[in-house]
Structure formats: structure tokens, C-alpha cells
Amino acid sequence: MQTTESKTLELAIDLIRRQSVTPDDAGCQALMMSRLGPLGFDGENLRFRDTDNLWARKGSDGPVLAFAGHTDVVPTGPEKNWAHPPFEPVIKDGFLLGRGAADMKGSLAAFVTACERFVEAHPNHRGSIALLITSDEEGPAQDGTVKVVETLEARNEKIDWCLIGEPSSTTEVGDVIKNGRRGSLHGYLTIRGVQGHVAYPHLAENPVHTAAPALDALAQEFWDNGNDFFPPTTFQITKIESGTGSNIIPGECLVHFNFRYCTENTAESLEERVVAILDRHGLKYDLDWHLSGRPFLTDRGALVSASQNAIRTVTGRETELSTSGGTSDGRFIAPTGAQVVELGPINATIHKVDECVKAEDLDTLSSIYEQILVELLA
Ligand SMILES: [Zn+2]
């Protein structure tokens, strides 16, 4: 592609060409390492089952600033719905189009080029620079960042500051950074009744009828007010399933629900409150829980300040701190005590058909990452 002189753009294009649908890395990490190696990074391939992870580090001293991200992308859906083939990136009207352009191969390219310029200008920088890259973020996330963090913890290797390249921006690069995420708690409820003939309801017990008022109470419940950093906790029913056939009162009603919760509650407090509501309604039930992520928060400190200063220096923008959106791999890194901030390109098209990013935004992002390195390690 001769139309570009931007190294960041060129690398992003090379990465998008690799069809790395979760959990396939498709050679992206090796490509990144081929650029980081000459800078003095030691790369370690940490493979767990079918997932490739890269831990690359330059330096052996603290503090450690780690850039974190993922090479995997979500599936494209039917390619005929795309204006251009999703793995044949093109630049059109100033936008780079292709699967992963925004989430998050553009950020990966910006990590690498930021490191290149920083190391050239500051060969004897303090501390260490690291990259923690997985190919299992968009899928089950069981063999990716969580396993790398366990490996690092086991050998007492600490990350002080973690900058995740997830697309945090809303209308302009750097307008929003995420300094935390809500928790996510799933509930799987089975309400038991007694199956019977609809004409003989006195011989049966309809679990849909007994469930309804309890579910209404859960939907109406006030969980908390949120706080300075988080919106209020929300409860949503995601699935209701019951029915055995016409003229039959079903014997069971399945209900799935999810909490997105803030630090005013814990998974345990929410579980207790749900059980109390169900018991108050006299239900017979089984209830299983799956905690997919506890909430985490990085308060104002060195990493938040460095990010805000870097964005101001490069773009002149003031940055809003936010904890909205789904969970991210930050949930695995934050519990180690690391400060964690997410800063990446505009998220308007992520996971969509015709995913794209403004081409010049990748250079801006690379400059911001470089400036964060200057703020923390120069
Ligand atoms: Zn992502």
C-alpha cells in the first residue's frame, strides 16, 4: 500500500490481513515481536490449549509499564454484507476499513510504533516496558490474559501500570478513558412447580405463575445509587423458558438474568438479596451463579495523570474518566494491584460490519502512547 507513509497504519494493515478470529492469532504476535525484538524486548510465547499469548519485556527493573491487548477479532458475519472484504484492509475517504481496525489491531500497531520512537529517543529509560498480548479476549477468555497474569504472579513479576488499548474513545481520540469497569454476575434460576393438566389446576402448581411476582420484584428492586465512579447497579432478565405443550401446566420455569454492578455492592451481597426476594415469594427453586468479573477501579494516580497529560499534550483535549461498557481483560490485571487504564480509538464501529477507524487517529494514538512512556519512564 503506497498511499500511506505512516508506519502505524502500515503495521495495522499487515495485522488486519491476518485472519485471527478467536482464538487464532494467525501470526500477529510473531509480526509484533519481529519489530519489538530489535528494540531489546525479550518475547515469551505463553500458549495455553489453543490460545497464543505474548509476554514481551524490555528491561529488568521496575516500575513496569505494560501495554495490553488482543490480536483476536470477532467473526465477520456474512462477508457479502461488507463494502470491502473484511480481511483485505483498504483506506477509503481517510478511514482504514477491515475487521479489527478499531478493536484492536490499530492499537496494537500504535503500541509498537510508540515503543520504537520512545526507545530510539530514550535508549536508557528507567524501569521496564512490556506488552501483554492475548488471542483469547473476544471468546471465553479462559486461556488468555488470566493465564498470563497467573504465570507472572507465580514468579512474582509485577505490572505497576497497565495501559489497555481497548477502543475507549467516543467522538474524538482520547475524549474518554476507562479507569474501571462494572462487575458482571450471571444467575441461572430454575423454579420448580408441579406439572399437570390445565383443566385440573388444583392438582398442579404453575411455576410461571409463582415466578411472575418474584421476577417483578427483582425487576423493580432498587439495588444501589452508584457512586462517583460508577452508575447504579442494574438487573436484567435475559431469558425465560417454560412450557411442555398445549393443555399442560409446565413443571419448571427457567430464568436467566445478569447484574452489571458497581462497587456499592458485591457479588455476595447481590446473591443474598436475590435469595431473600425469592424466599419471600415462597418459591421452590435451584439457583446457580457465574461471576464473570468483579468490578475494578483505578483511582486518580500516576497512570491516570500520565494518560490525561499525554492526551492534553498531543491533542489539546481534556479527558473524561468512565467506567461504562462491558467487562474487559482489565478485570484479570487489576486484582494484582496494578493501575489499569483503557485508552484506544473510537468505538463506534467495533464488532460491526464495515468496522473502521480514522487513519490519522492511529498516528495520534501512537503519539499519545509514546507520550505516556515519556511521562512515566523517560
Ligand atoms: Zn477488544
Short mmCIF file of C-alpha atoms and ligand atoms in Angstrom, two decimals:
data_model
loop_
_atom_site.label_atom_id
_atom_site.label_comp_id
_atom_site.label_asym_id
_atom_site.label_seq_id
_atom_site.Cartn_x
_atom_site.Cartn_y
_atom_site.Cartn_z
CA MET A 1 0.00 0.00 0.00
CA GLN A 2 1.88 3.07 -1.23
CA THR A 3 -0.76 5.61 -0.26
CA THR A 4 0.48 5.79 3.32
CA GLU A 5 3.65 6.98 4.91
CA SER A 6 2.50 6.15 8.40
CA LYS A 7 4.33 3.24 9.98
CA THR A 8 1.43 2.72 12.36
CA LEU A 9 -1.03 2.47 9.51
CA GLU A 10 1.20 0.08 7.60
CA LEU A 11 1.54 -2.23 10.57
CA ALA A 12 -2.21 -2.10 11.29
CA ILE A 13 -2.85 -3.14 7.68
CA ASP A 14 -0.42 -6.06 7.99
CA LEU A 15 -2.14 -7.18 11.17
CA ILE A 16 -5.66 -6.94 9.71
CA ARG A 17 -4.60 -9.11 6.75
CA ARG A 18 -4.07 -11.99 9.20
CA GLN A 19 -7.42 -13.68 9.77
CA SER A 20 -7.14 -14.02 13.52
CA VAL A 21 -10.66 -14.94 14.56
CA THR A 22 -10.68 -16.07 18.23
CA PRO A 23 -8.68 -17.98 19.37
CA ASP A 24 -6.43 -17.95 16.28
CA ASP A 25 -3.55 -15.48 16.46
CA ALA A 26 -2.65 -16.13 12.80
CA GLY A 27 0.92 -14.90 13.24
CA CYS A 28 0.07 -11.43 14.56
CA GLN A 29 2.15 -11.81 17.74
CA ALA A 30 5.17 -13.01 15.76
CA LEU A 31 4.82 -9.98 13.50
CA MET A 32 4.74 -7.66 16.51
CA MET A 33 7.71 -9.46 18.05
CA SER A 34 9.71 -9.06 14.83
CA ARG A 35 9.51 -5.32 15.47
CA LEU A 36 9.99 -5.43 19.25
CA GLY A 37 12.94 -7.84 19.26
CA PRO A 38 15.38 -5.39 17.59
CA LEU A 39 14.42 -2.80 20.25
CA GLY A 40 15.67 -5.10 23.00
CA PHE A 41 12.42 -6.81 24.05
CA ASP A 42 12.57 -10.44 25.19
CA GLY A 43 9.50 -12.24 23.91
CA GLU A 44 7.90 -15.23 25.56
CA ASN A 45 5.19 -17.25 23.85
CA LEU A 46 2.81 -18.48 26.55
CA ARG A 47 0.49 -20.98 24.89
CA PHE A 48 -2.44 -22.42 26.84
CA ARG A 49 -4.50 -25.03 24.96
CA ASP A 50 -5.39 -23.35 21.63
CA THR A 51 -4.50 -19.80 22.68
CA ASP A 52 -1.26 -18.00 21.93
CA ASN A 53 -0.19 -15.26 24.29
CA LEU A 54 2.83 -12.99 24.11
CA TRP A 55 4.66 -11.53 27.08
CA ALA A 56 7.40 -9.23 25.81
CA ARG A 57 9.53 -7.17 28.13
CA LYS A 58 12.38 -4.71 27.74
CA GLY A 59 14.32 -4.13 30.93
CA SER A 60 14.51 -6.00 34.22
CA ASP A 61 13.88 -3.20 36.72
CA GLY A 62 10.68 -1.67 38.00
CA PRO A 63 8.47 0.17 37.53
CA VAL A 64 6.83 -1.87 34.75
CA LEU A 65 4.53 -0.20 32.25
CA ALA A 66 2.66 -2.86 30.26
CA PHE A 67 0.62 -2.29 27.13
CA ALA A 68 -2.12 -4.91 26.98
CA GLY A 69 -4.36 -6.05 24.19
CA HIS A 70 -5.57 -8.82 21.94
CA THR A 71 -4.82 -9.97 18.41
CA ASP A 72 -8.05 -11.94 18.02
CA VAL A 73 -11.10 -10.45 16.33
CA VAL A 74 -14.79 -11.34 16.34
CA PRO A 75 -16.23 -13.17 13.30
CA THR A 76 -17.20 -11.05 10.33
CA GLY A 77 -20.71 -12.35 9.71
CA PRO A 78 -21.64 -12.80 6.03
CA GLU A 79 -18.83 -11.17 4.02
CA LYS A 80 -21.27 -10.08 1.33
CA ASN A 81 -22.59 -7.51 3.80
CA TRP A 82 -19.21 -5.77 3.88
CA ALA A 83 -18.40 -2.97 1.43
CA HIS A 84 -14.87 -4.46 1.18
CA PRO A 85 -13.66 -7.94 2.16
CA PRO A 86 -13.06 -7.71 5.92
CA PHE A 87 -9.53 -9.15 5.82
CA GLU A 88 -8.39 -7.09 2.82
CA PRO A 89 -7.93 -3.73 4.52
CA VAL A 90 -8.36 -0.57 2.44
CA ILE A 91 -8.06 3.14 3.15
CA LYS A 92 -11.08 5.00 1.88
CA ASP A 93 -12.05 8.63 2.50
CA GLY A 94 -9.45 8.81 5.26
CA PHE A 95 -10.71 5.68 7.04
CA LEU A 96 -8.98 2.34 7.44
CA LEU A 97 -11.58 -0.40 6.92
CA GLY A 98 -11.28 -4.03 7.99
CA ARG A 99 -12.14 -6.43 10.80
CA GLY A 100 -10.14 -5.42 13.85
CA ALA A 101 -9.28 -1.91 12.61
CA ALA A 102 -10.75 -0.42 15.80
CA ASP A 103 -10.86 -3.48 18.09
CA MET A 104 -7.96 -3.60 18.34
CA LYS A 105 -5.26 -4.03 15.73
CA GLY A 106 -4.93 -0.28 15.29
CA SER A 107 -3.99 0.00 18.96
CA LEU A 108 -1.53 -2.90 18.68
CA ALA A 109 0.22 -1.16 15.80
CA ALA A 110 0.27 2.07 17.78
CA PHE A 111 1.83 0.26 20.78
CA VAL A 112 4.68 -1.00 18.60
CA THR A 113 5.46 2.27 16.81
CA ALA A 114 5.23 4.21 20.09
CA CYS A 115 7.82 1.84 21.61
CA GLU A 116 10.04 2.22 18.54
CA ARG A 117 10.17 6.00 18.76
CA PHE A 118 10.46 6.07 22.55
CA VAL A 119 13.30 3.55 22.71
CA GLU A 120 15.18 5.38 19.97
CA ALA A 121 14.88 8.69 21.82
CA HIS A 122 15.42 7.23 25.32
CA PRO A 123 17.67 4.17 24.98
CA ASN A 124 18.47 4.28 28.69
CA HIS A 125 14.96 4.81 30.00
CA ARG A 126 14.12 3.81 33.56
CA GLY A 127 12.02 0.78 34.53
CA SER A 128 10.67 -1.71 32.02
CA ILE A 129 8.29 -1.63 29.07
CA ALA A 130 6.16 -4.72 28.50
CA LEU A 131 3.46 -5.96 26.15
CA LEU A 132 0.84 -8.46 27.30
CA ILE A 133 -0.95 -9.68 24.18
CA THR A 134 -3.53 -12.47 24.00
CA SER A 135 -5.58 -14.09 21.25
CA ASP A 136 -8.47 -15.03 23.54
CA GLU A 137 -10.15 -11.79 24.56
CA GLU A 138 -13.24 -11.89 22.38
CA GLY A 139 -14.07 -15.51 23.24
CA PRO A 140 -14.23 -17.41 26.52
CA ALA A 141 -11.18 -15.53 27.86
CA GLN A 142 -10.04 -18.57 29.84
CA ASP A 143 -6.63 -19.23 28.27
CA GLY A 144 -5.56 -15.66 27.67
CA THR A 145 -4.79 -12.73 29.95
CA VAL A 146 -5.98 -14.58 33.04
CA LYS A 147 -3.37 -17.34 32.49
CA VAL A 148 -0.58 -14.89 31.65
CA VAL A 149 -1.32 -12.99 34.85
CA GLU A 150 -1.24 -16.25 36.85
CA THR A 151 2.14 -17.07 35.26
CA LEU A 152 3.55 -13.64 36.13
CA GLU A 153 2.17 -13.78 39.68
CA ALA A 154 3.68 -17.25 40.22
CA ARG A 155 7.16 -15.87 39.53
CA ASN A 156 6.46 -12.63 41.35
CA GLU A 157 6.73 -10.49 38.24
CA LYS A 158 4.67 -7.33 38.81
CA ILE A 159 2.98 -4.86 36.49
CA ASP A 160 2.76 -1.39 38.01
CA TRP A 161 0.88 0.36 35.25
CA CYS A 162 -1.23 -1.33 32.59
CA LEU A 163 -2.47 0.54 29.54
CA ILE A 164 -5.10 -1.47 27.65
CA GLY A 165 -5.68 -0.44 24.04
CA GLU A 166 -9.43 -1.16 24.01
CA PRO A 167 -11.39 1.39 21.97
CA SER A 168 -12.45 3.77 24.74
CA SER A 169 -13.00 6.96 22.73
CA THR A 170 -16.46 8.12 21.68
CA THR A 171 -16.20 11.00 19.20
CA GLU A 172 -12.52 12.03 19.23
CA VAL A 173 -9.41 10.06 20.19
CA GLY A 174 -8.72 10.44 23.89
CA ASP A 175 -12.03 12.08 24.80
CA VAL A 176 -12.80 9.16 27.15
CA ILE A 177 -10.56 6.75 29.03
CA LYS A 178 -11.82 3.93 31.21
CA ASN A 179 -10.39 3.70 34.69
CA GLY A 180 -12.57 0.80 35.77
CA ARG A 181 -15.38 -1.48 34.79
CA ARG A 182 -18.54 -2.71 36.39
CA GLY A 183 -18.78 -6.29 37.59
CA SER A 184 -20.87 -8.87 35.75
CA LEU A 185 -22.77 -11.59 37.61
CA HIS A 186 -24.99 -14.17 35.90
CA GLY A 187 -27.83 -16.04 37.62
CA TYR A 188 -29.39 -19.28 36.35
CA LEU A 189 -32.68 -19.89 38.11
CA THR A 190 -34.96 -22.93 37.83
CA ILE A 191 -38.34 -22.50 39.51
CA ARG A 192 -39.98 -25.82 40.27
CA GLY A 193 -43.73 -26.41 40.09
CA VAL A 194 -45.89 -29.45 39.58
CA GLN A 195 -46.76 -30.46 36.03
CA GLY A 196 -50.43 -31.22 35.30
CA HIS A 197 -53.50 -30.85 33.06
CA VAL A 198 -54.64 -27.26 32.54
CA ALA A 199 -58.20 -28.38 33.29
CA TYR A 200 -57.12 -29.64 36.71
CA PRO A 201 -55.02 -26.79 38.05
CA HIS A 202 -55.75 -27.75 41.67
CA LEU A 203 -53.68 -30.89 41.02
CA ALA A 204 -50.72 -28.91 39.65
CA GLU A 205 -48.62 -25.87 40.52
CA ASN A 206 -47.76 -23.48 37.73
CA PRO A 207 -44.16 -22.25 38.10
CA VAL A 208 -44.74 -19.44 35.60
CA HIS A 209 -47.45 -18.03 37.86
CA THR A 210 -45.38 -18.33 41.01
CA ALA A 211 -42.33 -16.87 39.26
CA ALA A 212 -44.07 -13.80 37.84
CA PRO A 213 -44.47 -11.73 41.05
CA ALA A 214 -40.96 -12.64 42.22
CA LEU A 215 -39.44 -11.63 38.88
CA ASP A 216 -41.40 -8.40 39.00
CA ALA A 217 -40.00 -7.72 42.47
CA LEU A 218 -36.46 -8.35 41.21
CA ALA A 219 -37.02 -6.07 38.23
CA GLN A 220 -38.39 -3.29 40.49
CA GLU A 221 -35.72 -3.64 43.19
CA PHE A 222 -33.50 -0.66 43.91
CA TRP A 223 -30.00 -2.11 44.17
CA ASP A 224 -27.89 0.99 44.82
CA ASN A 225 -27.31 4.56 43.74
CA GLY A 226 -23.93 4.07 42.11
CA ASN A 227 -21.13 6.39 43.23
CA ASP A 228 -18.70 9.00 41.90
CA PHE A 229 -17.12 6.50 39.53
CA PHE A 230 -19.92 4.06 38.70
CA PRO A 231 -23.53 4.23 37.51
CA PRO A 232 -26.13 2.36 39.62
CA THR A 233 -26.21 -1.43 39.57
CA THR A 234 -28.67 -2.85 37.02
CA PHE A 235 -30.57 -6.15 36.87
CA GLN A 236 -31.77 -7.58 33.54
CA ILE A 237 -33.62 -10.80 32.77
CA THR A 238 -32.01 -12.28 29.67
CA LYS A 239 -34.10 -15.41 29.16
CA ILE A 240 -37.33 -17.03 30.33
CA GLU A 241 -38.19 -20.53 29.20
CA SER A 242 -41.06 -22.78 30.12
CA GLY A 243 -43.76 -24.90 28.51
CA THR A 244 -44.35 -28.56 27.84
CA GLY A 245 -47.21 -28.44 25.30
CA SER A 246 -50.75 -27.19 24.98
CA ASN A 247 -53.11 -28.16 27.82
CA ILE A 248 -50.15 -28.86 30.08
CA ILE A 249 -49.18 -26.83 33.09
CA PRO A 250 -45.38 -26.88 32.90
CA GLY A 251 -43.34 -28.34 35.72
CA GLU A 252 -40.43 -25.89 35.51
CA CYS A 253 -39.62 -22.35 34.54
CA LEU A 254 -36.04 -21.38 33.67
CA VAL A 255 -34.93 -17.79 34.13
CA HIS A 256 -31.51 -16.33 33.29
CA PHE A 257 -30.52 -12.91 34.49
CA ASN A 258 -27.47 -10.68 34.74
CA PHE A 259 -26.25 -7.96 37.06
CA ARG A 260 -23.91 -5.19 35.92
CA TYR A 261 -22.84 -3.96 39.28
CA CYS A 262 -20.77 -1.24 40.85
CA THR A 263 -18.55 -1.16 43.92
CA GLU A 264 -21.53 -0.29 46.18
CA ASN A 265 -22.47 -3.98 46.04
CA THR A 266 -20.52 -7.22 45.91
CA ALA A 267 -21.41 -10.43 44.11
CA GLU A 268 -22.12 -11.90 47.55
CA SER A 269 -24.45 -9.06 48.64
CA LEU A 270 -26.40 -9.31 45.39
CA GLU A 271 -26.71 -13.09 45.69
CA GLU A 272 -28.05 -12.74 49.25
CA ARG A 273 -30.59 -10.14 48.22
CA VAL A 274 -31.87 -12.23 45.30
CA VAL A 275 -32.27 -15.27 47.55
CA ALA A 276 -34.18 -13.15 50.10
CA ILE A 277 -36.61 -11.94 47.42
CA LEU A 278 -37.18 -15.43 46.05
CA ASP A 279 -37.72 -16.84 49.53
CA ARG A 280 -40.13 -14.04 50.42
CA HIS A 281 -42.27 -15.20 47.49
CA GLY A 282 -42.23 -18.80 48.72
CA LEU A 283 -40.68 -20.22 45.57
CA LYS A 284 -39.16 -23.66 45.23
CA TYR A 285 -36.07 -23.23 43.13
CA ASP A 286 -32.49 -24.05 42.24
CA LEU A 287 -30.13 -21.18 41.64
CA ASP A 288 -26.63 -21.23 40.15
CA TRP A 289 -24.30 -18.27 39.81
CA HIS A 290 -21.48 -17.42 37.48
CA LEU A 291 -19.30 -14.44 38.31
CA SER A 292 -17.67 -13.33 35.06
CA GLY A 293 -15.90 -10.32 36.52
CA ARG A 294 -15.70 -8.33 39.73
CA PRO A 295 -15.77 -4.56 39.38
CA PHE A 296 -12.43 -2.80 39.41
CA LEU A 297 -11.38 0.79 39.70
CA THR A 298 -8.13 2.69 39.27
CA ASP A 299 -8.39 5.88 41.23
CA ARG A 300 -6.59 9.03 40.19
CA GLY A 301 -2.86 8.36 40.37
CA ALA A 302 0.27 8.16 38.25
CA LEU A 303 -1.26 6.25 35.33
CA VAL A 304 -4.48 8.27 35.10
CA SER A 305 -2.47 11.51 35.32
CA ALA A 306 0.07 10.37 32.73
CA SER A 307 -2.77 9.42 30.36
CA GLN A 308 -4.59 12.71 30.83
CA ASN A 309 -1.39 14.73 30.44
CA ALA A 310 -0.38 12.80 27.32
CA ILE A 311 -3.77 13.30 25.68
CA ARG A 312 -3.65 17.01 26.51
CA THR A 313 -0.09 17.36 25.16
CA VAL A 314 -0.84 15.57 21.89
CA THR A 315 -4.42 16.66 21.16
CA GLY A 316 -5.20 19.57 23.49
CA ARG A 317 -8.19 17.59 24.75
CA GLU A 318 -9.44 17.20 28.31
CA THR A 319 -10.35 13.61 29.08
CA GLU A 320 -13.41 12.17 30.76
CA LEU A 321 -12.98 9.20 33.09
CA SER A 322 -15.58 6.49 32.59
CA THR A 323 -16.42 3.00 33.86
CA SER A 324 -19.19 2.23 31.36
CA GLY A 325 -19.34 -0.63 28.87
CA GLY A 326 -18.82 -4.36 29.19
CA THR A 327 -16.08 -6.08 31.12
CA SER A 328 -12.54 -6.21 29.74
CA ASP A 329 -9.34 -8.10 30.42
CA GLY A 330 -8.57 -5.38 32.95
CA ARG A 331 -10.65 -7.50 35.36
CA PHE A 332 -7.77 -10.02 35.43
CA ILE A 333 -4.95 -7.47 35.74
CA ALA A 334 -6.41 -5.04 38.27
CA PRO A 335 -6.64 -7.59 41.15
CA THR A 336 -2.80 -7.90 41.10
CA GLY A 337 -2.64 -4.32 42.37
CA ALA A 338 -1.70 -2.79 39.01
CA GLN A 339 -3.17 0.53 38.00
CA VAL A 340 -5.23 -0.12 34.87
CA VAL A 341 -6.46 2.35 32.27
CA GLU A 342 -8.09 1.68 28.90
CA LEU A 343 -7.27 4.12 26.13
CA GLY A 344 -7.87 3.40 22.48
CA PRO A 345 -9.58 4.61 19.29
CA ILE A 346 -13.23 5.49 18.69
CA ASN A 347 -15.53 2.57 19.42
CA ALA A 348 -18.48 3.43 17.13
CA THR A 349 -17.98 0.51 14.69
CA ILE A 350 -16.49 -2.22 16.87
CA HIS A 351 -17.80 -5.74 16.19
CA LYS A 352 -19.90 -4.30 13.32
CA VAL A 353 -19.92 -4.82 9.56
CA ASP A 354 -17.53 -2.32 7.88
CA GLU A 355 -15.52 -1.81 11.08
CA CYS A 356 -13.24 1.18 10.57
CA VAL A 357 -11.02 3.73 12.21
CA LYS A 358 -9.97 7.17 11.04
CA ALA A 359 -6.50 6.60 9.58
CA GLU A 360 -4.93 9.68 11.15
CA ASP A 361 -6.31 8.68 14.56
CA LEU A 362 -3.83 5.79 14.68
CA ASP A 363 -0.92 8.21 14.44
CA THR A 364 -2.49 10.35 17.15
CA LEU A 365 -2.92 7.28 19.32
CA SER A 366 0.69 6.23 18.76
CA SER A 367 1.85 9.72 19.78
CA ILE A 368 -0.28 9.55 22.93
CA TYR A 369 1.17 6.14 23.88
CA GLU A 370 4.67 7.48 23.25
CA GLN A 371 3.95 10.50 25.45
CA ILE A 372 2.68 8.20 28.24
CA LEU A 373 6.01 6.36 28.05
CA VAL A 374 7.77 9.72 28.32
CA GLU A 375 5.63 10.74 31.32
CA LEU A 376 6.30 7.51 33.22
CA LEU A 377 9.65 6.10 32.10
CA ALA A 378 11.79 8.82 30.49
ZN ZN B 1 -11.30 -5.53 22.15
#
